Amino acid sequence: MNVSRRALLIGLGAAGGAGAMYAAMNALGLAPGEQRSEFEAPRPSDFALRGKAAAKVIVLGAGIAGLTCAYELGKAGYDCTVLEASDRIGGRSLTLRGGDGLTDTTGERQTAAYGEGVYFNAGPARIASWMVTLDYCRELHVPIEPFVNSNASAYVYTSGMKAPVRFRTARADVYGHLSELLAKATSQGALDEAVQPADKQLLLDFLRQFGDLGERTTYGGSERRGFAVYPGVEPGAPLPPPPTLSELLGYQLAPALTFDLSADQAMPMFQPVGGMDMIVQALADAVGRDRIKTSYPVTKIVNVPDGVEVSHQDGTMKAAYCVAALPPHVLAKIPGNLDSSVLAALRVAVPFSAGKLGLEYGRRWWEQEDRIYGGITETDLDIGRIWYPSEGFHRPRGLVVGYYNFAGDADAYAALRHPERLEKALAQGERVHGAKYRKDLLSSVSVAWANRPHIEGAWANMPPSALLQEPAGRVYFAGDWLTHLVAWQAGAFESARHVVTSLHERVLKEN
Amino acid sequence: MNVSRRALLIGLGAAGGAGAMYAAMNALGLAPGEQRSEFEAPRPSDFALRGKAAAKVIVLGAGIAGLTCAYELGKAGYDCTVLEASDRIGGRSLTLRGGDGLTDTTGERQTAAYGEGVYFNAGPARIASWMVTLDYCRELHVPIEPFVNSNASAYVYTSGMKAPVRFRTARADVYGHLSELLAKATSQGALDEAVQPADKQLLLDFLRQFGDLGERTTYGGSERRGFAVYPGVEPGAPLPPPPTLSELLGYQLAPALTFDLSADQAMPMFQPVGGMDMIVQALADAVGRDRIKTSYPVTKIVNVPDGVEVSHQDGTMKAAYCVAALPPHVLAKIPGNLDSSVLAALRVAVPFSAGKLGLEYGRRWWEQEDRIYGGITETDLDIGRIWYPSEGFHRPRGLVVGYYNFAGDADAYAALRHPERLEKALAQGERVHGAKYRKDLLSSVSVAWANRPHIEGAWANMPPSALLQEPAGRVYFAGDWLTHLVAWQAGAFESARHVVTSLHERVLKEN
């Protein structure tokens, strides 16, 4: 959507409310309330019309941002070369399979021993339906499938609890107690100022359904909690009675019960069939493998009047433009002649830690015994959460993410070697799943993003930088860290599109 | 789980609370809080040990219940014959593909013209993870995939609204307003009797997160609502401001916002890859196709001292036992010598109407324009709801369920011929999706379950009948209608297991 349509809609929304905006959106042929910025890929005909030619571009970094820049520019015939410091493409979009090796900045080397068909998305693993990532899956013919981001049958386990509780049970109890409380306040007249008399009955009716309260508008449990024995020929056998409000508040359930309400985590979410790096591989194929050089770290980036000179192991390469699609804190360390204000802006970035552990089991006990088919168990332990696989249901093997943790918890695991990480995580997982958590374990790999060479962090937090949205001379910057979608592949795609548009406009004017 | 373990757990739960029960379940090697009744299939060795032989059994009806009886009994060598009145197996588990015909009791004939790879689950279409149906998928090697039962990007549309609203928006606004109200009552001391002083702050903290309220504990919108333009390089452009509490209550959102909280509808749910009838086909293969006779209506069922005589077009067939796996209201009409008390019990059943319309489109506009990938739009229109496909994402074609409605709404559509049903449903769907709802439509089929020969209803409601759980002479009864899972395939499976267990025990004793 171009700027004027966007401004029009925002203006209409503010002035005329939803009705006016939806009417306008309908007139423009748009679905209500879910748009992204429009993008038109450069085309060869853009040059033909103007009698100009595509330029040579060096892209630094073969992550999603870098590959997308080369892909989109390549559509119009730009001569792109992608230089990747590490020995594999994809950057943080890392899917590990049997035989894959991983050497950290600490020198520790792991090799995945996963069986046939088992994979571990060690980096990004889920896509929201509104994200541009899905458009690239469609364009690049990468099949997708649902990613189960939240599961009523998975557990919540916090230090306030005696034993793990299913999400469905926790949710039913919270909604029940809140509804009872609010019904009480409403009935007693405590909210007569906030609730119009005509709405009081509507509110009570709503709460009765929202909390499954029954006629007395008190919460005494609900079939929504699940059952000790599920119904069949016999009626279901109920679980033990719900906790009191006071017990429930002590469980500190808010983080677990609200994460999937956010715009970027709401169900359903999606994943590429076969592993997240299917997107990377499809992008690389579209760019042309011969244009991508791995194990090719850059040692210097110099703006010169008619181009950019990039130094590397084989000498110096020159191009009309350069796109630096590296993490900001890594880029800031590369020598060259970038302006000090630019370097200062890059150095504002704070790398953030995250870690993941991929546990391969020879039996899908979470499906067979716990009836958990995909989804996430949330804890307040140092493992953060346990993910169950959203694919390969009922197969003999499966991969469970034994931790996905952040900040201090991730740093603590990053400081350990893999065998210690594994032991620590298994001990925590046992608190949720009991002894079976150690049984049938076949192999494992852990990733500490802070220790990944040339990446050095799971993502980088920084305030929006107007300066870095613009090129520094002939060097452009691309990456999720430049967008409002930090840590999402969608941010890398959006940033790449922004750079491509801006670079192409300049080339059309300047050449 | 056998009765004594079940009773023990229920007792412990009631007496000792969750802690005692979970401890006991752990000791028994059981996952907390999600069990089904145990089942042991008959084995050939059951006879060998006792020097007895398997019996001959006639099964009436090749729906899930009938096929499962034949399948489970067949494991021990029972000689089963399945007689199906209609020309296809599966009963209500009906998946329609291109070329499939459908002739109703009204005489109207439809033929599906769906393209390659497009299918319409006209009957059951989703499976909860706790249901035994998944165990059969596993045992029979029927691959499953997630079924998107609720989608934050799908719409809610009720007569109180000017325009459809995304589920995520409706949910954010409801949780926000409710949290603000409850925070207000709590802060004002209105709930001091119900909320312990020590819990007050915990409750307020919870509400701040639950409603995304911010420090002032008032609701002024939230990123959870979604955006007019989603974030990228630019921050997201907000939607128009949220409705007032009064407007929101007028929308009557409770049915839409609570259906996926119930035990049988909570996310994630599942479907067989390729169509629901994959289960039926796998069952039929396991039973042996030669044991199943279609277009073979039964005209008389007579208990005789040493067996059951079943009359049909070719004469009379005799077996030691019969399992009647037909809808109760259909079974009640078949002549024979069933006891009048049994017939009276069958006649209590009330057939319930439901209808579905399968719209095939040549463009997946709901994905491309609305960013809806699977899930359900809920309305209070006579179409009930619109389902988007949970499979085939990004493919050229796709199948949308244009209505799934019940009772009076279903009867109204059932009374029309297909072209009129289609026109009526398209006019309703246009109110949600606008003019594009008619564009790119390729073909359609509608099913009115009340008009299906030999089925005559979507399901049958009846109170639990102890009488019909027992055999009437040598005739057993099987079907979802005999369980607490009416309308679910899981009910049919559970009932079949009950009958098989009971019949096999009798044979082992009697033979």
PDB file of C-alpha atoms in Angstrom, chain A residues 273-460:
ATOM      1  CA  VAL A 273       7.470 -28.267   5.956  1.00  0.00           C
ATOM      2  CA  GLY A 274      10.806 -29.983   6.604  1.00  0.00           C
ATOM      3  CA  GLY A 275      12.586 -27.230   8.520  1.00  0.00           C
ATOM      4  CA  MET A 276      12.831 -23.442   8.698  1.00  0.00           C
ATOM      5  CA  ASP A 277      15.896 -23.370   6.458  1.00  0.00           C
ATOM      6  CA  MET A 278      13.741 -24.461   3.520  1.00  0.00           C
ATOM      7  CA  ILE A 279      13.186 -20.715   3.055  1.00  0.00           C
ATOM      8  CA  VAL A 280      16.926 -20.065   3.088  1.00  0.00           C
ATOM      9  CA  GLN A 281      17.566 -22.847   0.595  1.00  0.00           C
ATOM     10  CA  ALA A 282      14.824 -21.611  -1.720  1.00  0.00           C
ATOM     11  CA  LEU A 283      16.187 -18.052  -1.545  1.00  0.00           C
ATOM     12  CA  ALA A 284      19.714 -19.267  -2.283  1.00  0.00           C
ATOM     13  CA  ASP A 285      18.477 -21.269  -5.265  1.00  0.00           C
ATOM     14  CA  ALA A 286      16.649 -18.204  -6.575  1.00  0.00           C
ATOM     15  CA  VAL A 287      19.701 -15.967  -6.059  1.00  0.00           C
ATOM     16  CA  GLY A 288      21.990 -18.534  -7.680  1.00  0.00           C
ATOM     17  CA  ARG A 289      24.386 -20.577  -5.565  1.00  0.00           C
ATOM     18  CA  ASP A 290      27.350 -19.311  -7.611  1.00  0.00           C
ATOM     19  CA  ARG A 291      26.721 -15.782  -6.349  1.00  0.00           C
ATOM     20  CA  ILE A 292      27.090 -16.803  -2.688  1.00  0.00           C
ATOM     21  CA  LYS A 293      30.531 -17.291  -1.118  1.00  0.00           C
ATOM     22  CA  THR A 294      30.665 -18.928   2.314  1.00  0.00           C
ATOM     23  CA  SER A 295      33.616 -18.931   4.758  1.00  0.00           C
ATOM     24  CA  TYR A 296      34.367 -15.530   3.317  1.00  0.00           C
ATOM     25  CA  PRO A 297      34.736 -13.030   6.178  1.00  0.00           C
ATOM     26  CA  VAL A 298      35.124  -9.377   5.277  1.00  0.00           C
ATOM     27  CA  THR A 299      38.032  -7.444   6.799  1.00  0.00           C
ATOM     28  CA  LYS A 300      37.373  -3.890   5.628  1.00  0.00           C
ATOM     29  CA  ILE A 301      34.535  -1.839   4.140  1.00  0.00           C
ATOM     30  CA  VAL A 302      35.538   1.421   2.433  1.00  0.00           C
ATOM     31  CA  ASN A 303      33.274   3.940   0.758  1.00  0.00           C
ATOM     32  CA  VAL A 304      34.998   5.459  -2.280  1.00  0.00           C
ATOM     33  CA  PRO A 305      33.474   8.158  -4.509  1.00  0.00           C
ATOM     34  CA  ASP A 306      32.163   5.785  -7.188  1.00  0.00           C
ATOM     35  CA  GLY A 307      31.562   2.663  -5.139  1.00  0.00           C
ATOM     36  CA  VAL A 308      32.433   0.508  -2.182  1.00  0.00           C
ATOM     37  CA  GLU A 309      35.641  -1.492  -1.709  1.00  0.00           C
ATOM     38  CA  VAL A 310      35.315  -4.622   0.365  1.00  0.00           C
ATOM     39  CA  SER A 311      38.438  -6.459   1.534  1.00  0.00           C
ATOM     40  CA  HIS A 312      38.574 -10.162   2.241  1.00  0.00           C
ATOM     41  CA  GLN A 313      40.943 -13.083   2.233  1.00  0.00           C
ATOM     42  CA  ASP A 314      41.489 -12.992  -1.534  1.00  0.00           C
ATOM     43  CA  GLY A 315      42.058  -9.258  -1.848  1.00  0.00           C
ATOM     44  CA  THR A 316      39.648  -6.431  -2.513  1.00  0.00           C
ATOM     45  CA  MET A 317      36.376  -6.451  -4.379  1.00  0.00           C
ATOM     46  CA  LYS A 318      34.656  -3.346  -5.680  1.00  0.00           C
ATOM     47  CA  ALA A 319      31.015  -2.704  -6.426  1.00  0.00           C
ATOM     48  CA  ALA A 320      28.785   0.286  -6.964  1.00  0.00           C
ATOM     49  CA  TYR A 321      26.925  -0.451  -3.722  1.00  0.00           C
ATOM     50  CA  CYS A 322      27.165  -2.577  -0.650  1.00  0.00           C
ATOM     51  CA  VAL A 323      24.419  -3.900   1.614  1.00  0.00           C
ATOM     52  CA  ALA A 324      25.662  -4.748   5.081  1.00  0.00           C
ATOM     53  CA  ALA A 325      23.250  -7.392   6.343  1.00  0.00           C
ATOM     54  CA  LEU A 326      25.145  -8.325   9.490  1.00  0.00           C
ATOM     55  CA  PRO A 327      24.238  -7.993  13.150  1.00  0.00           C
ATOM     56  CA  PRO A 328      24.956  -4.378  14.178  1.00  0.00           C
ATOM     57  CA  HIS A 329      27.390  -5.308  16.951  1.00  0.00           C
ATOM     58  CA  VAL A 330      29.365  -7.489  14.513  1.00  0.00           C
ATOM     59  CA  LEU A 331      29.331  -4.896  11.746  1.00  0.00           C
ATOM     60  CA  ALA A 332      30.574  -2.205  14.150  1.00  0.00           C
ATOM     61  CA  LYS A 333      33.791  -4.171  14.632  1.00  0.00           C
ATOM     62  CA  ILE A 334      34.726  -4.362  10.939  1.00  0.00           C
ATOM     63  CA  PRO A 335      37.358  -1.750  10.004  1.00  0.00           C
ATOM     64  CA  GLY A 336      36.659   0.797   7.272  1.00  0.00           C
ATOM     65  CA  ASN A 337      35.642   4.387   6.827  1.00  0.00           C
ATOM     66  CA  LEU A 338      32.071   4.431   8.026  1.00  0.00           C
ATOM     67  CA  ASP A 339      31.214   7.750   9.631  1.00  0.00           C
ATOM     68  CA  SER A 340      31.671   7.932  13.391  1.00  0.00           C
ATOM     69  CA  SER A 341      27.981   8.829  13.815  1.00  0.00           C
ATOM     70  CA  VAL A 342      27.081   5.634  11.984  1.00  0.00           C
ATOM     71  CA  LEU A 343      29.431   3.574  14.113  1.00  0.00           C
ATOM     72  CA  ALA A 344      28.007   5.199  17.235  1.00  0.00           C
ATOM     73  CA  ALA A 345      24.486   4.290  16.087  1.00  0.00           C
ATOM     74  CA  LEU A 346      25.530   0.678  15.463  1.00  0.00           C
ATOM     75  CA  ARG A 347      27.168   0.477  18.873  1.00  0.00           C
ATOM     76  CA  VAL A 348      23.896   1.334  20.612  1.00  0.00           C
ATOM     77  CA  ALA A 349      22.740  -2.194  19.773  1.00  0.00           C
ATOM     78  CA  VAL A 350      22.609  -4.567  22.740  1.00  0.00           C
ATOM     79  CA  PRO A 351      22.975  -8.218  21.798  1.00  0.00           C
ATOM     80  CA  PHE A 352      20.405 -10.365  23.560  1.00  0.00           C
ATOM     81  CA  SER A 353      20.984 -13.957  24.648  1.00  0.00           C
ATOM     82  CA  ALA A 354      18.800 -16.936  23.903  1.00  0.00           C
ATOM     83  CA  GLY A 355      19.458 -20.654  23.947  1.00  0.00           C
ATOM     84  CA  LYS A 356      17.764 -23.768  22.648  1.00  0.00           C
ATOM     85  CA  LEU A 357      18.246 -27.458  23.218  1.00  0.00           C
ATOM     86  CA  GLY A 358      17.039 -30.052  20.717  1.00  0.00           C
ATOM     87  CA  LEU A 359      16.273 -33.427  22.352  1.00  0.00           C
ATOM     88  CA  GLU A 360      15.664 -36.348  20.023  1.00  0.00           C
ATOM     89  CA  TYR A 361      13.605 -39.172  21.497  1.00  0.00           C
ATOM     90  CA  GLY A 362      13.031 -42.635  20.115  1.00  0.00           C
ATOM     91  CA  ARG A 363       9.440 -42.649  21.340  1.00  0.00           C
ATOM     92  CA  ARG A 364       6.907 -39.858  21.197  1.00  0.00           C
ATOM     93  CA  TRP A 365       5.864 -40.270  24.814  1.00  0.00           C
ATOM     94  CA  TRP A 366       4.386 -36.761  24.934  1.00  0.00           C
ATOM     95  CA  GLU A 367       1.804 -37.880  22.383  1.00  0.00           C
ATOM     96  CA  GLN A 368       1.209 -41.402  23.608  1.00  0.00           C
ATOM     97  CA  GLU A 369       1.157 -40.709  27.328  1.00  0.00           C
ATOM     98  CA  ASP A 370       0.450 -37.023  27.802  1.00  0.00           C
ATOM     99  CA  ARG A 371      -1.722 -36.555  24.686  1.00  0.00           C
ATOM    100  CA  ILE A 372       0.310 -33.459  23.822  1.00  0.00           C
ATOM    101  CA  TYR A 373       0.450 -32.991  20.062  1.00  0.00           C
ATOM    102  CA  GLY A 374       2.666 -29.960  19.500  1.00  0.00           C
ATOM    103  CA  GLY A 375       2.651 -26.803  21.539  1.00  0.00           C
ATOM    104  CA  ILE A 376       4.530 -25.454  24.490  1.00  0.00           C
ATOM    105  CA  THR A 377       4.755 -26.168  28.204  1.00  0.00           C
ATOM    106  CA  GLU A 378       5.504 -22.903  30.019  1.00  0.00           C
ATOM    107  CA  THR A 379       7.504 -22.891  33.240  1.00  0.00           C
ATOM    108  CA  ASP A 380       9.244 -20.407  35.466  1.00  0.00           C
ATOM    109  CA  LEU A 381      12.247 -22.739  35.664  1.00  0.00           C
ATOM    110  CA  ASP A 382      15.535 -21.744  34.010  1.00  0.00           C
ATOM    111  CA  ILE A 383      14.620 -23.828  30.925  1.00  0.00           C
ATOM    112  CA  GLY A 384      11.839 -21.344  30.216  1.00  0.00           C
ATOM    113  CA  ARG A 385       9.716 -23.696  28.161  1.00  0.00           C
ATOM    114  CA  ILE A 386       9.484 -27.093  26.494  1.00  0.00           C
ATOM    115  CA  TRP A 387       8.348 -27.322  22.883  1.00  0.00           C
ATOM    116  CA  TYR A 388       6.747 -30.417  21.395  1.00  0.00           C
ATOM    117  CA  PRO A 389       7.017 -31.007  17.668  1.00  0.00           C
ATOM    118  CA  SER A 390       4.270 -29.761  15.342  1.00  0.00           C
ATOM    119  CA  GLU A 391       5.113 -32.310  12.670  1.00  0.00           C
ATOM    120  CA  GLY A 392       5.793 -36.022  12.340  1.00  0.00           C
ATOM    121  CA  PHE A 393       2.871 -36.915  14.620  1.00  0.00           C
ATOM    122  CA  HIS A 394       2.772 -40.610  15.521  1.00  0.00           C
ATOM    123  CA  ARG A 395       6.158 -41.309  13.936  1.00  0.00           C
ATOM    124  CA  PRO A 396       8.678 -43.371  15.893  1.00  0.00           C
ATOM    125  CA  ARG A 397      11.021 -40.460  16.635  1.00  0.00           C
ATOM    126  CA  GLY A 398      10.546 -36.844  17.482  1.00  0.00           C
ATOM    127  CA  LEU A 399      12.371 -33.737  18.576  1.00  0.00           C
ATOM    128  CA  VAL A 400      11.483 -31.867  21.755  1.00  0.00           C
ATOM    129  CA  VAL A 401      12.984 -28.465  22.495  1.00  0.00           C
ATOM    130  CA  GLY A 402      14.248 -28.961  26.041  1.00  0.00           C
ATOM    131  CA  TYR A 403      14.758 -25.283  26.688  1.00  0.00           C
ATOM    132  CA  TYR A 404      14.162 -22.017  24.955  1.00  0.00           C
ATOM    133  CA  ASN A 405      15.361 -19.412  27.382  1.00  0.00           C
ATOM    134  CA  PHE A 406      16.550 -15.832  27.376  1.00  0.00           C
ATOM    135  CA  ALA A 407      18.876 -13.325  29.004  1.00  0.00           C
ATOM    136  CA  GLY A 408      20.354 -14.539  32.304  1.00  0.00           C
ATOM    137  CA  ASP A 409      18.996 -18.072  31.983  1.00  0.00           C
ATOM    138  CA  ALA A 410      20.440 -18.344  28.479  1.00  0.00           C
ATOM    139  CA  ASP A 411      23.776 -16.927  29.671  1.00  0.00           C
ATOM    140  CA  ALA A 412      23.926 -19.504  32.459  1.00  0.00           C
ATOM    141  CA  TYR A 413      23.422 -22.359  29.986  1.00  0.00           C
ATOM    142  CA  ALA A 414      25.792 -20.736  27.454  1.00  0.00           C
ATOM    143  CA  ALA A 415      28.538 -20.807  30.099  1.00  0.00           C
ATOM    144  CA  LEU A 416      28.284 -24.614  30.288  1.00  0.00           C
ATOM    145  CA  ARG A 417      29.497 -27.229  27.868  1.00  0.00           C
ATOM    146  CA  HIS A 418      26.830 -29.288  26.122  1.00  0.00           C
ATOM    147  CA  PRO A 419      26.829 -32.327  28.451  1.00  0.00           C
ATOM    148  CA  GLU A 420      26.267 -30.061  31.480  1.00  0.00           C
ATOM    149  CA  ARG A 421      23.546 -28.105  29.684  1.00  0.00           C
ATOM    150  CA  LEU A 422      21.830 -31.365  28.851  1.00  0.00           C
ATOM    151  CA  GLU A 423      21.972 -32.677  32.408  1.00  0.00           C
ATOM    152  CA  LYS A 424      20.696 -29.402  33.853  1.00  0.00           C
ATOM    153  CA  ALA A 425      17.821 -29.261  31.376  1.00  0.00           C
ATOM    154  CA  LEU A 426      16.843 -32.906  31.871  1.00  0.00           C
ATOM    155  CA  ALA A 427      16.683 -32.385  35.630  1.00  0.00           C
ATOM    156  CA  GLN A 428      14.304 -29.471  35.082  1.00  0.00           C
ATOM    157  CA  GLY A 429      12.220 -31.268  32.494  1.00  0.00           C
ATOM    158  CA  GLU A 430      11.831 -34.177  34.896  1.00  0.00           C
ATOM    159  CA  ARG A 431      10.018 -31.843  37.267  1.00  0.00           C
ATOM    160  CA  VAL A 432       7.320 -31.498  34.614  1.00  0.00           C
ATOM    161  CA  HIS A 433       7.296 -34.917  32.991  1.00  0.00           C
ATOM    162  CA  GLY A 434       8.786 -37.254  35.577  1.00  0.00           C
ATOM    163  CA  ALA A 435      11.258 -40.058  34.982  1.00  0.00           C
ATOM    164  CA  LYS A 436      10.175 -40.708  31.391  1.00  0.00           C
ATOM    165  CA  TYR A 437      11.875 -37.456  30.403  1.00  0.00           C
ATOM    166  CA  ARG A 438      15.236 -39.249  30.482  1.00  0.00           C
ATOM    167  CA  LYS A 439      14.025 -42.491  28.916  1.00  0.00           C
ATOM    168  CA  ASP A 440      14.213 -43.025  25.165  1.00  0.00           C
ATOM    169  CA  LEU A 441      16.489 -40.003  24.722  1.00  0.00           C
ATOM    170  CA  LEU A 442      18.624 -40.650  21.648  1.00  0.00           C
ATOM    171  CA  SER A 443      20.693 -37.544  21.008  1.00  0.00           C
ATOM    172  CA  SER A 444      20.818 -33.815  21.557  1.00  0.00           C
ATOM    173  CA  VAL A 445      22.343 -30.549  20.373  1.00  0.00           C
ATOM    174  CA  SER A 446      22.245 -27.193  22.139  1.00  0.00           C
ATOM    175  CA  VAL A 447      22.704 -23.735  20.705  1.00  0.00           C
ATOM    176  CA  ALA A 448      23.887 -20.709  22.692  1.00  0.00           C
ATOM    177  CA  TRP A 449      23.361 -17.840  20.308  1.00  0.00           C
ATOM    178  CA  ALA A 450      25.763 -15.581  22.174  1.00  0.00           C
ATOM    179  CA  ASN A 451      28.524 -18.058  21.283  1.00  0.00           C
ATOM    180  CA  ARG A 452      27.763 -18.406  17.588  1.00  0.00           C
ATOM    181  CA  PRO A 453      30.641 -17.091  15.454  1.00  0.00           C
ATOM    182  CA  HIS A 454      29.840 -14.003  13.328  1.00  0.00           C
ATOM    183  CA  ILE A 455      26.425 -13.700  15.032  1.00  0.00           C
ATOM    184  CA  GLU A 456      27.166 -13.325  18.745  1.00  0.00           C
ATOM    185  CA  GLY A 457      23.635 -13.000  20.000  1.00  0.00           C
ATOM    186  CA  ALA A 458      20.095 -14.186  19.419  1.00  0.00           C
ATOM    187  CA  TRP A 459      19.085 -10.707  18.341  1.00  0.00           C
ATOM    188  CA  ALA A 460      20.023  -7.100  19.018  1.00  0.00           C
TER     189      ALA A 460
END
